[in-house]
Amino acid sequence: MPKATNADDPDAPDGVQIDLISGERMDGMATMEKIRMILDGVHDGNIVILEEGLTPDEESRLIEVTMSEISPDEFNGIEIETYPKSKANDSSLLGRIMGGDESAAKLTVIGPANQIETLHKDETLISALVSRD
Amino acid sequence: MGLFTELKDSISRVTDRLFSEEEPKRIGIYGPPNAGKTTLANRIARDWTGDAVGAESHIPHETRRARRKEDVEIERNGKSVTIDIVDTPGVTTKVDYEEFTDEMEEDDAIRRSREATEGVAEAMHWLREDVDGVIYVLDSAEDPITQVNTMLIGIIESRDLPVLIFANKIDLDDSSVKRIEDAFPQHKTIPLSAKEGENMDEVYENIAEYFG
């Protein structure tokens, strides 16, 4: 992954870095590796976009780890948006047991809570405002 | 998670439930901050045990540690269930101490935000490990389609936990129970006002029937 832009670094480029991470790259990663990669990017002020989103268990752990890293005046947490799952993709209990739910592709946008604001979201569009601190 | 690990976990959860039939079921009260979780937990606890669970407040994150009220026996229409009510902090992905500085000194606001983050982390951990069912409380005057609500409901579904959605604050003018029913049609939604005690008969009927 390229070196992230750091808002505190005077030599850093004047802009917001966006990391678009493919499903293929995420496939080989353990849950905590994914979470570390996401939060390291967000801590550096980046917007992280996941091609295939996270599983519910990974989302749960992402919230848990994010909470443990919040610190006054340094890191307020994350904004996260995912397309709602299409009703056509709703799976049965059997489907979930067989792992069908795990592979449902859904794009997810994650960014620092103090820099990203969701303006609009529906089934086909996530519109976000990103400010530079 | 692999197929066999998942199957093993599913079977284990089912057998755990079968063999712990006599044990109180741990029902976690989850939802976003300020939905009225503690007000509901207190209402249930007072109605069936005479004691409250914890303090209520209009300031977000008043509940910063999960609190448990044990052995609450609820009976309605011939059905009964004994539950441990676990009142959890409101789940969120961000906590900014400056949100509290209008109401308190900065040091207190920082302490409150630190406790809140620890409480949310604990609540997420317990959702994966330590609850048998979930009461998901939403403020019916607010838009229920938020990322946190969608994620939490998805996490609860992925763990095959039974869940009842409670549309709280129906005493407010902007309340819309239908908005919640439309947002999560796959789950039963029960309207109530925990603060005013409205519709609590239906609440207890559903708890006794669904978790019993």
PDB file of N, CA and C in Angstrom, chain A residues 55-60 63 85 93 96 101, chain B residues 13 17 26-32 37 88 91 123-124 126-129 131-138 148-166 184 186-187 210-211:
ATOM      1  N   THR A  55     -17.607  -8.722   6.416  1.00  0.00           N
ATOM      2  CA  THR A  55     -18.655  -9.607   6.921  1.00  0.00           C
ATOM      3  C   THR A  55     -19.214  -8.996   8.220  1.00  0.00           C
ATOM      4  N   PRO A  56     -20.399  -9.452   8.670  1.00  0.00           N
ATOM      5  CA  PRO A  56     -20.933  -8.916   9.930  1.00  0.00           C
ATOM      6  C   PRO A  56     -19.971  -9.078  11.099  1.00  0.00           C
ATOM      7  N   ASP A  57     -19.285 -10.217  11.176  1.00  0.00           N
ATOM      8  CA  ASP A  57     -18.346 -10.421  12.281  1.00  0.00           C
ATOM      9  C   ASP A  57     -17.187  -9.422  12.198  1.00  0.00           C
ATOM     10  N   GLU A  58     -16.716  -9.166  10.983  1.00  0.00           N
ATOM     11  CA  GLU A  58     -15.632  -8.189  10.812  1.00  0.00           C
ATOM     12  C   GLU A  58     -16.123  -6.788  11.162  1.00  0.00           C
ATOM     13  N   GLU A  59     -17.369  -6.470  10.802  1.00  0.00           N
ATOM     14  CA  GLU A  59     -17.917  -5.152  11.156  1.00  0.00           C
ATOM     15  C   GLU A  59     -17.970  -4.992  12.668  1.00  0.00           C
ATOM     16  N   SER A  60     -18.387  -6.067  13.352  1.00  0.00           N
ATOM     17  CA  SER A  60     -18.469  -6.030  14.809  1.00  0.00           C
ATOM     18  C   SER A  60     -17.085  -5.773  15.425  1.00  0.00           C
ATOM     19  N   ILE A  63     -15.889  -2.124  14.867  1.00  0.00           N
ATOM     20  CA  ILE A  63     -16.447  -1.176  15.850  1.00  0.00           C
ATOM     21  C   ILE A  63     -15.696  -1.313  17.172  1.00  0.00           C
ATOM     22  N   LYS A  85     -27.922  -4.035   1.436  1.00  0.00           N
ATOM     23  CA  LYS A  85     -27.930  -5.285   0.683  1.00  0.00           C
ATOM     24  C   LYS A  85     -29.201  -5.348  -0.156  1.00  0.00           C
ATOM     25  N   LEU A  93     -31.606 -19.085   5.855  1.00  0.00           N
ATOM     26  CA  LEU A  93     -30.749 -19.604   6.923  1.00  0.00           C
ATOM     27  C   LEU A  93     -29.779 -20.629   6.363  1.00  0.00           C
ATOM     28  N   ARG A  96     -27.005 -18.989   4.686  1.00  0.00           N
ATOM     29  CA  ARG A  96     -26.036 -18.390   5.602  1.00  0.00           C
ATOM     30  C   ARG A  96     -25.123 -19.464   6.182  1.00  0.00           C
ATOM     31  N   ASP A 101     -23.766 -15.808   2.663  1.00  0.00           N
ATOM     32  CA  ASP A 101     -23.791 -14.415   3.092  1.00  0.00           C
ATOM     33  C   ASP A 101     -22.413 -13.777   3.069  1.00  0.00           C
TER      34      ASP A 101
ATOM     35  N   ARG B  13     -24.463 -23.800  19.356  1.00  0.00           N
ATOM     36  CA  ARG B  13     -25.384 -22.801  19.894  1.00  0.00           C
ATOM     37  C   ARG B  13     -26.749 -23.430  20.160  1.00  0.00           C
ATOM     38  N   ARG B  17     -28.574 -23.997  23.851  1.00  0.00           N
ATOM     39  CA  ARG B  17     -29.898 -23.495  24.202  1.00  0.00           C
ATOM     40  C   ARG B  17     -30.766 -24.625  24.758  1.00  0.00           C
ATOM     41  N   ARG B  26     -30.045 -14.590  28.699  1.00  0.00           N
ATOM     42  CA  ARG B  26     -29.453 -13.248  28.742  1.00  0.00           C
ATOM     43  C   ARG B  26     -29.929 -12.476  27.518  1.00  0.00           C
ATOM     44  N   ILE B  27     -30.772 -11.500  27.774  1.00  0.00           N
ATOM     45  CA  ILE B  27     -31.344 -10.706  26.687  1.00  0.00           C
ATOM     46  C   ILE B  27     -30.676  -9.332  26.694  1.00  0.00           C
ATOM     47  N   GLY B  28     -29.900  -9.076  25.655  1.00  0.00           N
ATOM     48  CA  GLY B  28     -29.207  -7.795  25.542  1.00  0.00           C
ATOM     49  C   GLY B  28     -30.115  -6.738  24.958  1.00  0.00           C
ATOM     50  N   ILE B  29     -30.139  -5.565  25.599  1.00  0.00           N
ATOM     51  CA  ILE B  29     -30.891  -4.437  25.043  1.00  0.00           C
ATOM     52  C   ILE B  29     -29.889  -3.571  24.287  1.00  0.00           C
ATOM     53  N   TYR B  30     -30.004  -3.605  22.971  1.00  0.00           N
ATOM     54  CA  TYR B  30     -29.069  -2.887  22.114  1.00  0.00           C
ATOM     55  C   TYR B  30     -29.795  -1.796  21.334  1.00  0.00           C
ATOM     56  N   GLY B  31     -29.013  -0.906  20.739  1.00  0.00           N
ATOM     57  CA  GLY B  31     -29.586   0.154  19.904  1.00  0.00           C
ATOM     58  C   GLY B  31     -28.668   1.361  19.908  1.00  0.00           C
ATOM     59  N   PRO B  32     -29.024   2.400  19.143  1.00  0.00           N
ATOM     60  CA  PRO B  32     -28.179   3.598  19.107  1.00  0.00           C
ATOM     61  C   PRO B  32     -28.296   4.394  20.405  1.00  0.00           C
ATOM     62  N   LYS B  37     -33.014   2.927  25.808  1.00  0.00           N
ATOM     63  CA  LYS B  37     -32.709   1.553  26.255  1.00  0.00           C
ATOM     64  C   LYS B  37     -32.793   1.422  27.779  1.00  0.00           C
ATOM     65  N   THR B  88     -27.177  -2.186  27.570  1.00  0.00           N
ATOM     66  CA  THR B  88     -25.843  -1.877  27.027  1.00  0.00           C
ATOM     67  C   THR B  88     -25.741  -0.409  26.608  1.00  0.00           C
ATOM     68  N   VAL B  91     -24.708   1.918  20.748  1.00  0.00           N
ATOM     69  CA  VAL B  91     -23.616   1.571  19.831  1.00  0.00           C
ATOM     70  C   VAL B  91     -23.432   2.679  18.799  1.00  0.00           C
ATOM     71  N   ALA B 123     -19.801  -3.961  24.740  1.00  0.00           N
ATOM     72  CA  ALA B 123     -21.129  -4.368  24.242  1.00  0.00           C
ATOM     73  C   ALA B 123     -20.994  -5.161  22.948  1.00  0.00           C
ATOM     74  N   MET B 124     -20.074  -4.750  22.077  1.00  0.00           N
ATOM     75  CA  MET B 124     -19.869  -5.481  20.824  1.00  0.00           C
ATOM     76  C   MET B 124     -19.294  -6.864  21.097  1.00  0.00           C
ATOM     77  N   TRP B 126     -19.688  -8.637  23.806  1.00  0.00           N
ATOM     78  CA  TRP B 126     -20.718  -9.487  24.415  1.00  0.00           C
ATOM     79  C   TRP B 126     -21.747  -9.953  23.393  1.00  0.00           C
ATOM     80  N   LEU B 127     -21.993  -9.101  22.395  1.00  0.00           N
ATOM     81  CA  LEU B 127     -22.951  -9.494  21.360  1.00  0.00           C
ATOM     82  C   LEU B 127     -22.460 -10.752  20.647  1.00  0.00           C
ATOM     83  N   ARG B 128     -21.141 -10.860  20.499  1.00  0.00           N
ATOM     84  CA  ARG B 128     -20.586 -12.054  19.842  1.00  0.00           C
ATOM     85  C   ARG B 128     -20.515 -13.243  20.785  1.00  0.00           C
ATOM     86  N   GLU B 129     -20.428 -12.985  22.100  1.00  0.00           N
ATOM     87  CA  GLU B 129     -20.094 -14.084  23.009  1.00  0.00           C
ATOM     88  C   GLU B 129     -21.144 -14.397  24.085  1.00  0.00           C
ATOM     89  N   VAL B 131     -24.767 -13.150  24.770  1.00  0.00           N
ATOM     90  CA  VAL B 131     -26.209 -12.920  24.890  1.00  0.00           C
ATOM     91  C   VAL B 131     -26.963 -14.002  24.123  1.00  0.00           C
ATOM     92  N   ASP B 132     -28.167 -14.325  24.621  1.00  0.00           N
ATOM     93  CA  ASP B 132     -28.987 -15.378  24.003  1.00  0.00           C
ATOM     94  C   ASP B 132     -30.058 -14.797  23.084  1.00  0.00           C
ATOM     95  N   GLY B 133     -30.332 -13.526  23.232  1.00  0.00           N
ATOM     96  CA  GLY B 133     -31.341 -12.880  22.404  1.00  0.00           C
ATOM     97  C   GLY B 133     -31.182 -11.373  22.534  1.00  0.00           C
ATOM     98  N   VAL B 134     -31.822 -10.641  21.628  1.00  0.00           N
ATOM     99  CA  VAL B 134     -31.638  -9.188  21.596  1.00  0.00           C
ATOM    100  C   VAL B 134     -32.980  -8.471  21.503  1.00  0.00           C
ATOM    101  N   ILE B 135     -33.115  -7.444  22.334  1.00  0.00           N
ATOM    102  CA  ILE B 135     -34.176  -6.456  22.152  1.00  0.00           C
ATOM    103  C   ILE B 135     -33.485  -5.241  21.544  1.00  0.00           C
ATOM    104  N   TYR B 136     -33.879  -4.893  20.307  1.00  0.00           N
ATOM    105  CA  TYR B 136     -33.224  -3.772  19.629  1.00  0.00           C
ATOM    106  C   TYR B 136     -34.147  -2.563  19.720  1.00  0.00           C
ATOM    107  N   VAL B 137     -33.693  -1.543  20.433  1.00  0.00           N
ATOM    108  CA  VAL B 137     -34.552  -0.378  20.704  1.00  0.00           C
ATOM    109  C   VAL B 137     -34.215   0.763  19.749  1.00  0.00           C
ATOM    110  N   LEU B 138     -35.248   1.277  19.093  1.00  0.00           N
ATOM    111  CA  LEU B 138     -35.078   2.413  18.197  1.00  0.00           C
ATOM    112  C   LEU B 138     -35.985   3.550  18.626  1.00  0.00           C
ATOM    113  N   VAL B 148     -25.185   2.345  11.441  1.00  0.00           N
ATOM    114  CA  VAL B 148     -24.992   1.573  12.673  1.00  0.00           C
ATOM    115  C   VAL B 148     -26.150   0.598  12.873  1.00  0.00           C
ATOM    116  N   ASN B 149     -27.392   1.062  12.665  1.00  0.00           N
ATOM    117  CA  ASN B 149     -28.531   0.154  12.826  1.00  0.00           C
ATOM    118  C   ASN B 149     -28.466  -1.001  11.834  1.00  0.00           C
ATOM    119  N   THR B 150     -28.167  -0.683  10.580  1.00  0.00           N
ATOM    120  CA  THR B 150     -28.089  -1.727   9.554  1.00  0.00           C
ATOM    121  C   THR B 150     -26.992  -2.734   9.898  1.00  0.00           C
ATOM    122  N   MET B 151     -25.843  -2.221  10.331  1.00  0.00           N
ATOM    123  CA  MET B 151     -24.732  -3.126  10.686  1.00  0.00           C
ATOM    124  C   MET B 151     -25.098  -3.995  11.886  1.00  0.00           C
ATOM    125  N   LEU B 152     -25.655  -3.349  12.920  1.00  0.00           N
ATOM    126  CA  LEU B 152     -25.974  -4.104  14.145  1.00  0.00           C
ATOM    127  C   LEU B 152     -26.999  -5.201  13.884  1.00  0.00           C
ATOM    128  N   ILE B 153     -28.045  -4.848  13.137  1.00  0.00           N
ATOM    129  CA  ILE B 153     -29.067  -5.859  12.815  1.00  0.00           C
ATOM    130  C   ILE B 153     -28.409  -6.992  12.002  1.00  0.00           C
ATOM    131  N   GLY B 154     -27.519  -6.638  11.080  1.00  0.00           N
ATOM    132  CA  GLY B 154     -26.815  -7.652  10.285  1.00  0.00           C
ATOM    133  C   GLY B 154     -25.944  -8.547  11.155  1.00  0.00           C
ATOM    134  N   ILE B 155     -25.270  -7.950  12.128  1.00  0.00           N
ATOM    135  CA  ILE B 155     -24.409  -8.728  13.036  1.00  0.00           C
ATOM    136  C   ILE B 155     -25.273  -9.683  13.860  1.00  0.00           C
ATOM    137  N   ILE B 156     -26.400  -9.178  14.362  1.00  0.00           N
ATOM    138  CA  ILE B 156     -27.307 -10.014  15.176  1.00  0.00           C
ATOM    139  C   ILE B 156     -27.843 -11.167  14.324  1.00  0.00           C
ATOM    140  N   GLU B 157     -28.242 -10.869  13.090  1.00  0.00           N
ATOM    141  CA  GLU B 157     -28.759 -11.927  12.195  1.00  0.00           C
ATOM    142  C   GLU B 157     -27.682 -12.954  11.889  1.00  0.00           C
ATOM    143  N   SER B 158     -26.465 -12.484  11.687  1.00  0.00           N
ATOM    144  CA  SER B 158     -25.391 -13.421  11.327  1.00  0.00           C
ATOM    145  C   SER B 158     -25.100 -14.399  12.459  1.00  0.00           C
ATOM    146  N   ARG B 159     -25.439 -14.026  13.675  1.00  0.00           N
ATOM    147  CA  ARG B 159     -25.208 -14.909  14.823  1.00  0.00           C
ATOM    148  C   ARG B 159     -26.456 -15.732  15.157  1.00  0.00           C
ATOM    149  N   ASP B 160     -27.474 -15.602  14.314  1.00  0.00           N
ATOM    150  CA  ASP B 160     -28.742 -16.338  14.497  1.00  0.00           C
ATOM    151  C   ASP B 160     -29.369 -16.079  15.864  1.00  0.00           C
ATOM    152  N   LEU B 161     -29.203 -14.873  16.393  1.00  0.00           N
ATOM    153  CA  LEU B 161     -29.815 -14.534  17.677  1.00  0.00           C
ATOM    154  C   LEU B 161     -31.255 -14.090  17.451  1.00  0.00           C
ATOM    155  N   PRO B 162     -32.192 -14.570  18.266  1.00  0.00           N
ATOM    156  CA  PRO B 162     -33.555 -14.048  18.142  1.00  0.00           C
ATOM    157  C   PRO B 162     -33.584 -12.567  18.499  1.00  0.00           C
ATOM    158  N   VAL B 163     -34.310 -11.782  17.711  1.00  0.00           N
ATOM    159  CA  VAL B 163     -34.342 -10.332  17.960  1.00  0.00           C
ATOM    160  C   VAL B 163     -35.758  -9.788  17.810  1.00  0.00           C
ATOM    161  N   LEU B 164     -36.145  -8.957  18.759  1.00  0.00           N
ATOM    162  CA  LEU B 164     -37.391  -8.191  18.668  1.00  0.00           C
ATOM    163  C   LEU B 164     -37.001  -6.724  18.530  1.00  0.00           C
ATOM    164  N   ILE B 165     -37.655  -6.021  17.611  1.00  0.00           N
ATOM    165  CA  ILE B 165     -37.381  -4.588  17.469  1.00  0.00           C
ATOM    166  C   ILE B 165     -38.470  -3.810  18.202  1.00  0.00           C
ATOM    167  N   PHE B 166     -38.054  -2.927  19.091  1.00  0.00           N
ATOM    168  CA  PHE B 166     -38.999  -2.095  19.828  1.00  0.00           C
ATOM    169  C   PHE B 166     -38.929  -0.667  19.300  1.00  0.00           C
ATOM    170  N   PHE B 184     -37.001  -2.617   8.569  1.00  0.00           N
ATOM    171  CA  PHE B 184     -36.568  -3.965   8.968  1.00  0.00           C
ATOM    172  C   PHE B 184     -37.763  -4.930   8.921  1.00  0.00           C
ATOM    173  N   GLN B 186     -38.076  -7.871   8.071  1.00  0.00           N
ATOM    174  CA  GLN B 186     -37.809  -9.281   8.410  1.00  0.00           C
ATOM    175  C   GLN B 186     -37.965  -9.559   9.900  1.00  0.00           C
ATOM    176  N   HIS B 187     -38.177  -8.516  10.713  1.00  0.00           N
ATOM    177  CA  HIS B 187     -38.305  -8.699  12.172  1.00  0.00           C
ATOM    178  C   HIS B 187     -39.609  -8.085  12.673  1.00  0.00           C
ATOM    179  N   TYR B 210     -41.678 -14.831  22.682  1.00  0.00           N
ATOM    180  CA  TYR B 210     -40.553 -14.943  21.750  1.00  0.00           C
ATOM    181  C   TYR B 210     -39.306 -15.527  22.395  1.00  0.00           C
ATOM    182  N   PHE B 211     -39.049 -15.139  23.630  1.00  0.00           N
ATOM    183  CA  PHE B 211     -37.830 -15.626  24.290  1.00  0.00           C
ATOM    184  C   PHE B 211     -38.110 -16.796  25.221  1.00  0.00           C
TER     185      PHE B 211
END
